[in-house]
Short mmCIF file of C-alpha atoms in Angstrom, two decimals:
data_model
loop_
_atom_site.label_atom_id
_atom_site.label_comp_id
_atom_site.label_asym_id
_atom_site.label_seq_id
_atom_site.Cartn_x
_atom_site.Cartn_y
_atom_site.Cartn_z
CA MET Y 1 0.00 0.00 0.00
CA ALA Y 2 1.34 3.43 -0.99
CA VAL Y 3 1.58 5.87 1.89
CA TRP Y 4 2.07 9.63 1.47
CA THR Y 5 3.99 11.36 4.25
CA CYS Y 6 4.50 14.95 5.39
CA SER Y 7 7.63 15.52 7.51
CA GLY Y 8 7.67 11.83 8.40
CA THR Y 9 3.94 11.77 9.42
CA PRO Y 10 1.87 9.33 7.32
CA LEU Y 11 -1.13 10.78 5.51
CA VAL Y 12 -4.33 9.00 4.51
CA THR Y 13 -3.79 8.03 0.89
CA PRO Y 14 -6.49 8.58 -1.72
CA LEU Y 15 -6.03 4.97 -2.76
CA ASN Y 16 -7.62 3.74 0.48
CA VAL Y 17 -10.48 6.20 0.14
CA LEU Y 18 -11.04 5.15 -3.43
CA ARG Y 19 -11.07 1.51 -2.51
CA ALA Y 20 -13.64 2.20 0.23
CA SER Y 21 -15.94 4.30 -2.00
CA GLN Y 22 -15.51 3.73 -5.75
CA PRO Y 23 -12.84 2.58 -8.17
CA MET Y 24 -10.20 5.10 -9.37
CA ASN Y 25 -11.15 6.35 -12.84
CA SER Y 26 -8.66 9.16 -13.37
CA LEU Y 27 -5.76 11.09 -11.83
CA GLY Y 28 -7.94 14.16 -11.41
CA SER Y 29 -10.49 12.31 -9.28
CA CYS Y 30 -7.62 10.96 -7.18
CA CYS Y 31 -6.29 14.47 -6.50
CA ARG Y 32 -9.75 15.80 -5.63
CA LEU Y 33 -10.35 13.03 -3.09
CA PHE Y 34 -6.84 13.59 -1.66
CA ARG Y 35 -7.67 17.29 -1.20
CA GLN Y 36 -10.91 16.45 0.55
CA THR Y 37 -9.04 14.08 2.88
CA LEU Y 38 -6.51 16.81 3.82
CA LEU Y 39 -9.30 19.33 4.46
CA ALA Y 40 -10.87 16.83 6.83
CA ASN Y 41 -7.59 16.63 8.77
CA GLN Y 42 -6.64 20.27 9.52
CA ALA Y 43 -3.48 19.41 11.49
CA GLN Y 44 -1.88 17.51 8.65
CA LEU Y 45 -2.89 20.26 6.20
CA ALA Y 46 -1.15 22.92 8.29
CA GLY Y 47 2.04 20.83 8.49
CA LEU Y 48 2.08 20.28 4.72
CA GLN Y 49 1.65 24.02 4.07
CA ALA Y 50 4.55 24.92 6.39
CA THR Y 51 6.85 22.33 4.80
CA THR Y 52 6.00 23.66 1.31
CA ARG Y 53 6.79 27.24 2.34
CA ARG Y 54 10.18 26.19 3.73
CA ALA Y 55 10.98 24.26 0.55
CA TYR Y 56 10.30 27.36 -1.57
CA ALA Y 57 12.18 29.65 0.84
CA LEU Y 58 15.50 27.72 0.68
CA PRO Y 59 16.22 28.28 -3.06
CA LYS Y 60 15.29 31.94 -2.71
CA ALA Y 61 17.74 32.37 0.18
CA ALA Y 62 20.55 30.65 -1.76
CA LEU Y 63 19.86 32.82 -4.79
CA SER Y 64 19.92 35.94 -2.66
CA ARG Y 65 23.25 34.94 -1.10
CA ARG Y 66 24.85 34.30 -4.49
CA SER Y 67 23.61 37.64 -5.75
CA LYS Y 68 25.22 39.37 -2.80
CA GLU Y 69 28.53 37.56 -3.46
CA ALA Y 70 28.42 38.55 -7.13
CA ALA Y 71 27.74 42.13 -6.15
CA VAL Y 72 30.80 42.11 -3.91
CA VAL Y 73 32.97 40.80 -6.73
CA ASN Y 74 31.59 42.88 -9.58
CA GLY Y 75 30.15 45.85 -7.77
CA ASP Y 76 31.32 48.20 -5.08
CA GLY Y 77 34.56 47.24 -3.34
CA ALA Y 78 35.75 44.90 -6.11
CA GLU Y 79 38.95 46.82 -6.82
CA GLU Y 80 39.77 47.07 -3.14
CA ASN Y 81 39.35 43.34 -2.62
CA LYS Y 82 41.46 42.53 -5.68
CA ALA Y 83 44.20 44.90 -4.51
CA LYS Y 84 44.25 43.26 -1.07
CA ALA Y 85 44.41 39.79 -2.60
CA LEU Y 86 47.26 40.81 -4.94
CA GLU Y 87 49.19 42.42 -2.11
CA GLN Y 88 48.84 39.29 -0.01
CA VAL Y 89 50.03 37.05 -2.87
CA MET Y 90 53.05 39.28 -3.51
CA LYS Y 91 53.88 39.29 0.19
CA ASP Y 92 53.74 35.50 0.38
CA LEU Y 93 55.88 35.04 -2.75
CA ASN Y 94 58.50 37.55 -1.63
CA SER Y 95 58.72 35.95 1.79
CA ARG Y 96 59.08 32.50 0.22
CA PHE Y 97 61.47 33.18 -2.66
CA GLY Y 98 63.16 36.40 -1.50
CA ARG Y 99 62.60 40.12 -1.73
CA GLY Y 100 61.89 41.43 -5.21
CA THR Y 101 60.62 38.12 -6.61
CA VAL Y 102 57.37 39.79 -7.71
CA MET Y 103 57.18 43.56 -7.77
CA GLN Y 104 55.16 46.28 -9.39
CA LEU Y 105 57.27 47.94 -12.06
CA GLY Y 106 56.06 51.43 -11.15
CA ASN Y 107 57.32 51.02 -7.60
CA ALA Y 108 60.74 49.72 -8.70
CA GLU Y 109 63.75 51.92 -9.29
CA PRO Y 110 63.98 53.17 -12.91
CA GLN Y 111 66.57 51.12 -14.76
CA LYS Y 112 68.36 52.64 -17.73
CA MET Y 113 70.05 50.38 -20.24
CA GLU Y 114 73.79 50.83 -19.85
CA CYS Y 115 75.99 50.22 -22.87
CA ILE Y 116 79.64 49.46 -23.58
CA PRO Y 117 81.25 51.49 -26.41
CA SER Y 118 82.35 49.39 -29.34
CA GLY Y 119 85.10 51.74 -30.49
CA ALA Y 120 83.28 52.78 -33.66
CA LEU Y 121 80.80 55.67 -33.62
CA THR Y 122 78.67 54.28 -36.43
CA LEU Y 123 78.41 50.88 -34.76
CA ASP Y 124 77.38 52.47 -31.46
CA ILE Y 125 74.58 54.32 -33.27
CA ALA Y 126 73.47 51.15 -35.05
CA LEU Y 127 73.39 49.20 -31.78
CA GLY Y 128 71.43 51.89 -29.99
CA GLY Y 129 74.34 53.14 -27.85
CA GLY Y 130 76.76 50.20 -27.80
CA PHE Y 131 76.85 46.66 -26.46
CA PRO Y 132 74.17 46.35 -23.73
CA LYS Y 133 75.32 45.34 -20.26
CA GLY Y 134 73.99 42.20 -18.64
CA ARG Y 135 73.11 40.57 -21.96
CA ILE Y 136 74.43 37.80 -24.19
CA ILE Y 137 75.83 39.01 -27.53
CA GLU Y 138 76.86 36.99 -30.57
CA VAL Y 139 79.28 38.33 -33.17
CA TYR Y 140 79.76 36.10 -36.20
CA GLY Y 141 81.22 36.36 -39.67
CA PRO Y 142 83.78 34.92 -42.08
CA GLU Y 143 87.47 34.61 -41.31
CA SER Y 144 89.53 37.81 -40.95
CA SER Y 145 86.45 40.02 -40.74
CA GLY Y 146 87.33 41.79 -37.47
CA LYS Y 147 85.45 39.75 -34.84
CA THR Y 148 88.33 39.47 -32.36
CA THR Y 149 89.36 43.10 -32.90
CA LEU Y 150 85.82 44.22 -32.10
CA ALA Y 151 85.87 42.18 -28.89
CA LEU Y 152 89.27 43.61 -27.88
CA HIS Y 153 88.00 47.18 -28.26
CA ALA Y 154 84.90 46.40 -26.19
CA MET Y 155 87.06 44.95 -23.39
CA ALA Y 156 89.41 47.95 -23.61
CA ALA Y 157 86.43 50.29 -23.17
CA VAL Y 158 85.38 48.39 -20.04
CA GLN Y 159 88.91 48.63 -18.63
CA ARG Y 160 89.04 52.39 -19.27
CA ALA Y 161 85.79 52.72 -17.29
CA GLY Y 162 87.37 50.88 -14.34
CA GLY Y 163 85.85 47.46 -15.01
CA THR Y 164 87.31 43.98 -15.27
CA ALA Y 165 87.46 41.92 -18.45
CA LEU Y 166 87.91 38.18 -18.96
CA LEU Y 167 88.98 36.58 -22.23
CA VAL Y 168 88.24 32.87 -22.67
CA ASP Y 169 90.65 32.03 -25.51
CA ALA Y 170 89.35 28.66 -26.64
CA GLU Y 171 91.25 28.98 -29.93
CA HIS Y 172 94.58 29.44 -28.06
CA ALA Y 173 95.54 32.26 -30.44
CA PHE Y 174 95.78 35.30 -28.18
CA ASP Y 175 98.22 37.99 -29.38
CA ALA Y 176 99.28 40.19 -26.47
CA GLN Y 177 101.20 42.71 -28.60
CA TYR Y 178 98.29 43.37 -30.95
CA SER Y 179 95.93 43.62 -27.97
CA LYS Y 180 98.12 46.34 -26.45
CA ARG Y 181 98.09 48.31 -29.69
CA ALA Y 182 94.29 47.98 -29.77
CA GLY Y 183 94.12 49.70 -26.37
CA LEU Y 184 93.78 46.69 -24.07
CA ASP Y 185 95.62 46.64 -20.75
CA THR Y 186 97.06 43.13 -20.88
CA GLU Y 187 98.45 43.34 -17.35
CA LYS Y 188 94.95 43.67 -15.89
CA LEU Y 189 93.30 41.35 -18.38
CA MET Y 190 92.09 38.00 -17.06
CA LEU Y 191 92.90 35.21 -19.54
CA CYS Y 192 91.69 31.61 -19.63
CA GLN Y 193 92.78 29.05 -22.22
CA PRO Y 194 90.57 26.06 -21.42
CA ASP Y 195 91.23 22.42 -22.26
CA SER Y 196 87.60 21.60 -23.17
CA GLY Y 197 84.26 23.22 -23.82
CA GLU Y 198 82.90 22.11 -20.43
CA MET Y 199 85.82 23.76 -18.67
CA ALA Y 200 85.40 27.00 -20.61
CA LEU Y 201 81.67 27.33 -19.91
CA GLU Y 202 82.13 26.38 -16.26
CA VAL Y 203 84.75 29.13 -15.91
CA VAL Y 204 82.33 31.60 -17.51
CA ASP Y 205 79.48 30.56 -15.22
CA GLN Y 206 81.46 30.81 -11.98
CA THR Y 207 83.05 34.11 -13.03
CA VAL Y 208 79.65 35.61 -13.82
CA ARG Y 209 78.19 34.51 -10.48
CA SER Y 210 81.14 36.05 -8.65
CA ASN Y 211 79.76 39.49 -9.64
CA ALA Y 212 83.34 40.73 -10.06
CA VAL Y 213 83.68 40.79 -13.87
CA ASP Y 214 82.00 43.26 -16.23
CA ILE Y 215 82.58 41.63 -19.61
CA ILE Y 216 83.51 38.12 -20.72
CA CYS Y 217 84.56 37.30 -24.27
CA VAL Y 218 84.48 33.70 -25.53
CA ASP Y 219 86.67 33.27 -28.62
CA SER Y 220 85.15 31.26 -30.14
CA VAL Y 221 82.08 29.01 -29.93
CA ALA Y 222 83.40 26.75 -32.68
CA ALA Y 223 86.50 26.02 -30.57
CA LEU Y 224 84.48 24.83 -27.54
CA VAL Y 225 85.24 21.16 -28.05
CA PRO Y 226 83.25 18.77 -25.79
CA ARG Y 227 85.28 16.48 -23.53
CA ALA Y 228 83.73 13.39 -25.11
CA GLU Y 229 85.06 14.47 -28.49
CA ILE Y 230 88.53 15.14 -27.08
CA GLU Y 231 88.72 11.76 -25.38
CA GLY Y 232 87.25 9.89 -28.36
CA GLU Y 233 89.01 8.75 -31.47
CA MET Y 234 89.65 10.96 -34.45
CA GLY Y 235 86.77 10.65 -36.90
CA ALA Y 236 84.26 9.28 -34.38
CA HIS Y 237 80.74 10.66 -34.76
CA GLN Y 238 79.60 12.95 -31.95
CA VAL Y 239 76.17 14.06 -33.12
CA GLY Y 240 74.80 17.16 -31.38
CA THR Y 241 77.28 17.08 -28.49
CA GLN Y 242 78.37 20.70 -28.83
CA ALA Y 243 74.80 21.89 -29.40
CA ARG Y 244 73.59 20.20 -26.20
CA LEU Y 245 76.54 21.66 -24.30
CA MET Y 246 75.76 25.20 -25.47
CA SER Y 247 72.04 24.82 -24.81
CA GLN Y 248 72.63 23.65 -21.24
CA ALA Y 249 75.16 26.39 -20.52
CA LEU Y 250 73.04 29.22 -21.93
CA ARG Y 251 70.07 28.22 -19.78
CA LYS Y 252 72.21 28.97 -16.75
CA LEU Y 253 74.18 31.93 -18.06
CA THR Y 254 71.28 34.09 -19.23
CA ALA Y 255 69.72 34.73 -15.83
CA ASN Y 256 73.07 34.99 -14.01
CA ALA Y 257 74.44 37.51 -16.50
CA SER Y 258 71.36 39.71 -16.10
CA LYS Y 259 71.47 39.60 -12.29
CA CYS Y 260 75.20 40.34 -12.13
CA ASN Y 261 75.10 42.92 -14.98
CA CYS Y 262 77.84 41.08 -16.85
CA THR Y 263 78.06 41.15 -20.65
CA ILE Y 264 78.97 37.86 -22.32
CA LEU Y 265 80.32 38.24 -25.85
CA PHE Y 266 80.39 35.06 -27.93
CA LEU Y 267 82.42 35.09 -31.14
CA ASN Y 268 81.24 32.55 -33.67
CA GLN Y 269 82.33 31.17 -37.01
CA LEU Y 270 80.40 30.29 -40.15
CA ARG Y 271 79.87 26.86 -41.68
CA HIS Y 272 78.11 25.78 -44.85
CA LYS Y 273 75.16 23.41 -44.98
CA VAL Y 274 75.55 20.55 -47.42
CA GLY Y 275 73.20 20.26 -50.39
CA VAL Y 276 71.64 23.72 -50.27
CA VAL Y 277 70.82 24.91 -53.77
CA TYR Y 278 68.50 27.83 -53.05
CA GLY Y 279 68.90 30.27 -50.19
CA ASN Y 280 71.85 31.02 -47.94
CA PRO Y 281 73.87 27.91 -47.05
CA GLU Y 282 75.76 29.66 -44.23
CA ILE Y 283 75.08 28.65 -40.64
CA THR Y 284 76.77 29.37 -37.33
CA SER Y 285 78.32 26.59 -35.27
CA GLY Y 286 77.19 25.47 -31.83
CA GLY Y 287 73.54 24.72 -32.56
CA GLN Y 288 70.48 26.94 -32.50
CA ALA Y 289 70.36 27.89 -28.80
CA LEU Y 290 72.67 30.90 -29.03
CA LYS Y 291 70.44 32.52 -31.64
CA PHE Y 292 67.54 32.54 -29.19
CA TYR Y 293 69.38 33.47 -26.00
CA ALA Y 294 71.42 36.30 -27.56
CA SER Y 295 69.94 39.77 -27.12
CA VAL Y 296 72.12 41.14 -29.92
CA ARG Y 297 73.41 39.28 -32.97
CA LEU Y 298 75.96 41.13 -35.08
CA GLU Y 299 77.16 40.00 -38.49
CA VAL Y 300 80.50 41.44 -39.62
CA ARG Y 301 81.98 41.07 -43.10
CA ARG Y 302 84.92 42.55 -44.94
CA LYS Y 303 83.73 45.02 -47.56
CA LEU Y 304 87.00 46.12 -49.17
CA THR Y 305 90.69 46.57 -48.52
CA VAL Y 306 91.97 50.00 -47.48
CA GLU Y 307 95.10 50.96 -49.43
CA ASP Y 308 97.59 53.76 -49.12
CA SER Y 309 98.84 56.02 -51.92
CA ALA Y 310 101.24 53.31 -53.09
CA GLY Y 311 98.47 50.74 -53.39
CA VAL Y 312 99.59 48.71 -50.37
CA GLY Y 313 96.88 47.35 -48.14
CA ILE Y 314 96.91 48.96 -44.72
CA GLY Y 315 93.52 47.86 -43.41
CA ILE Y 316 90.01 46.70 -44.23
CA LYS Y 317 86.61 48.37 -44.30
CA VAL Y 318 84.10 46.29 -42.36
CA LYS Y 319 80.35 46.27 -42.86
CA ALA Y 320 78.42 45.26 -39.73
CA LYS Y 321 74.73 44.39 -39.76
CA VAL Y 322 72.62 44.13 -36.61
CA VAL Y 323 70.67 40.94 -37.36
CA LYS Y 324 68.88 40.84 -33.99
CA ASN Y 325 68.49 43.44 -31.27
CA LYS Y 326 66.21 43.28 -28.23
CA CYS Y 327 67.40 46.64 -26.89
CA ALA Y 328 67.00 48.86 -29.98
CA PRO Y 329 65.56 48.68 -33.50
CA PRO Y 330 67.34 45.92 -35.46
CA TYR Y 331 68.56 45.65 -39.06
CA LYS Y 332 70.84 48.67 -38.81
CA ILE Y 333 74.06 48.86 -40.81
CA ALA Y 334 77.41 50.32 -39.78
CA GLU Y 335 80.71 50.63 -41.61
CA PHE Y 336 84.10 51.32 -40.07
CA ASP Y 337 87.79 50.83 -40.79
CA ILE Y 338 90.09 48.34 -39.09
CA MET Y 339 93.74 49.19 -39.60
CA PHE Y 340 96.37 46.47 -39.55
CA GLY Y 341 98.36 46.60 -36.34
CA SER Y 342 96.19 49.16 -34.49
CA GLY Y 343 92.57 48.02 -34.65
CA ILE Y 344 89.46 50.12 -35.26
CA SER Y 345 90.14 53.62 -36.63
CA SER Y 346 87.83 55.71 -34.45
CA LEU Y 347 88.88 58.97 -36.10
CA GLY Y 348 88.30 57.58 -39.58
CA CYS Y 349 84.88 56.35 -38.51
CA LEU Y 350 84.05 59.76 -37.03
CA LEU Y 351 85.20 61.59 -40.16
CA ASP Y 352 83.18 59.35 -42.49
CA ALA Y 353 80.05 59.66 -40.34
CA ALA Y 354 80.41 63.46 -40.08
CA GLU Y 355 80.76 63.67 -43.83
CA GLY Y 356 77.72 61.45 -44.32
CA VAL Y 357 75.46 63.78 -42.30
CA ASP Y 358 77.02 66.99 -43.72
CA VAL Y 359 78.65 68.06 -40.47
CA VAL Y 360 81.97 67.99 -42.31
CA GLN Y 361 81.99 68.98 -45.98
CA ARG Y 362 84.35 67.62 -48.60
CA LYS Y 363 85.06 69.44 -51.85
CA GLY Y 364 87.49 67.55 -53.97
CA SER Y 365 90.19 66.39 -51.57
CA TRP Y 366 89.69 69.22 -49.04
CA TYR Y 367 87.74 68.73 -45.81
CA SER Y 368 86.13 71.67 -44.01
CA PHE Y 369 84.17 72.09 -40.81
CA GLY Y 370 81.90 75.10 -41.12
CA ASP Y 371 84.04 77.99 -42.36
CA GLN Y 372 87.28 76.36 -41.25
CA LYS Y 373 89.33 74.18 -43.56
CA LEU Y 374 90.65 71.04 -41.89
CA GLY Y 375 93.10 69.56 -44.35
CA GLN Y 376 93.73 68.10 -47.76
CA GLY Y 377 93.21 64.37 -47.91
CA ARG Y 378 91.68 61.98 -45.44
CA ASP Y 379 94.89 61.06 -43.63
CA LYS Y 380 95.97 64.68 -43.03
CA THR Y 381 92.49 65.60 -41.82
CA MET Y 382 92.54 62.73 -39.34
CA ALA Y 383 95.94 63.87 -38.07
CA ILE Y 384 94.59 67.40 -37.50
CA LEU Y 385 91.58 66.04 -35.61
CA ALA Y 386 93.87 63.90 -33.46
CA GLU Y 387 95.79 67.02 -32.39
CA SER Y 388 92.69 69.17 -31.77
CA LYS Y 389 90.63 67.37 -29.13
CA ASP Y 390 88.16 70.25 -28.74
CA MET Y 391 87.29 70.27 -32.42
CA GLN Y 392 87.06 66.49 -32.40
CA SER Y 393 84.59 66.57 -29.49
CA GLU Y 394 82.49 69.26 -31.16
CA ILE Y 395 82.30 67.32 -34.43
CA GLU Y 396 81.40 64.12 -32.58
CA ALA Y 397 78.62 65.85 -30.62
CA LYS Y 398 77.08 67.35 -33.75
CA THR Y 399 77.40 64.06 -35.62
CA ARG Y 400 75.67 62.12 -32.85
CA ALA Y 401 72.89 64.70 -32.76
CA ALA Y 402 72.42 64.49 -36.51
CA LEU Y 403 72.43 60.68 -36.53
CA GLY Y 404 69.94 60.67 -33.68
CA GLN Y 405 67.39 62.48 -35.86
CA THR Y 406 67.73 60.22 -38.89
CA ASP Y 407 68.16 56.57 -39.73
CA ILE Y 408 71.78 55.53 -40.11
CA ASN Y 409 70.82 53.28 -43.02
CA ASP Y 410 69.72 56.39 -44.96
CA MET Y 411 73.24 57.76 -44.68
CA TYR Y 412 74.70 54.71 -46.40
CA ASP Y 413 71.95 54.71 -49.01
CA LYS Y 414 72.85 58.33 -49.81
CA GLU Y 415 76.53 57.45 -50.05
CA ALA Y 416 75.74 54.59 -52.44
CA ILE Y 417 73.70 56.92 -54.65
CA ASP Y 418 76.49 59.53 -54.67
CA THR Y 419 79.07 56.85 -55.50
CA ASP Y 420 76.98 55.57 -58.40
CA ALA Y 421 76.59 59.14 -59.70
CA GLU Y 422 80.35 59.75 -59.52
CA ASP Y 423 81.02 56.48 -61.34
CA SER Y 424 78.56 57.35 -64.09
CA ASP Y 425 80.14 60.81 -64.50
CA ALA Y 426 83.58 59.25 -64.77
CA VAL Y 427 82.37 56.79 -67.40
CA SER Y 428 80.77 59.65 -69.38
CA GLU Y 429 84.03 61.62 -69.32
CA LEU Y 430 85.99 58.61 -70.58
CA GLU Y 431 83.52 58.00 -73.38
CA ALA Y 432 83.67 61.69 -74.38
#
């Protein structure tokens, strides 16, 4: 027998009533008889009404509570609650991992990107001020293109500023006499000639974490030979050993270099991929990791040979292209002279840049600065500038100001157009 209950109290079912009176014909007659039964028992009717009211009241109360919670989140006081929650999270993280783990950038001290001069004015402009401190830099190019000379001038600039430089000479080809002529103080220079790639990168890592060195130059990545390759037989295949070594080292060096504000300069060589018909077959050694971890990638190539009046080569003109730059706009071009035996010609670079932006005018073979004639010929003009430091500083200031208002690539485009025009005029004169 089916029994209907209200709060655990059994009610008289319509089924019993129907059985006592007449058979059940429909659901409607059943409900009517059940209503009549409840009306006859007023106590049970009152209990059923109270239970029904409570059942309807519970969902309404839950809905009201959720509405209030949503109002707190989305309405008044939402920003205050979010700020308190964020402050508490930052406090917990800083107490767990150390002060400054998570900080609001507006409350931190303003940090200006410090740069190391490269020794060439045009290259400093192309890099956005020079080599950035606390970053990893890759300089690559063909043989005898000026990679080591560029690194020596950067280390010399750090020494002149009172810093410490470390040279990791993995190629075992360090020339102390040439380094002195390039401006490097070899007596204060720290030199390491490692036996293996693991030793070289371990020296770099520990030196960076000491927070006592300002710039480290690794010459070169191609000479970082893994220990397994050294201990193995000649001709044995060591697939990807150097790439894995560089990838593991760079994962550690990137964060440490940034924290200790130490610049790591990797010099790299070029190799050729086999079987490339279309596109550039050149590739740098050491795997792909250095391309991603480097903040600046600089490609240097020899453009032409600088000759004296007798036709004897006395230097090279280098064209540098900023392939990647996270600190300034990339794809800038710079040209400068590297003289045999002395390194980068800073005065020649300054004179060429000043002429390119019309700070110094050249008519024929005579150079002039404003209304003052400097000298006849490039070499004599450079000698005059070397003697007059005040004039040299004034020309450099005006040249930097002019290059700061224009793109340095436009200067070289203008020079190329002028050179083509001069060549066409010369050909026309010969034909006439």
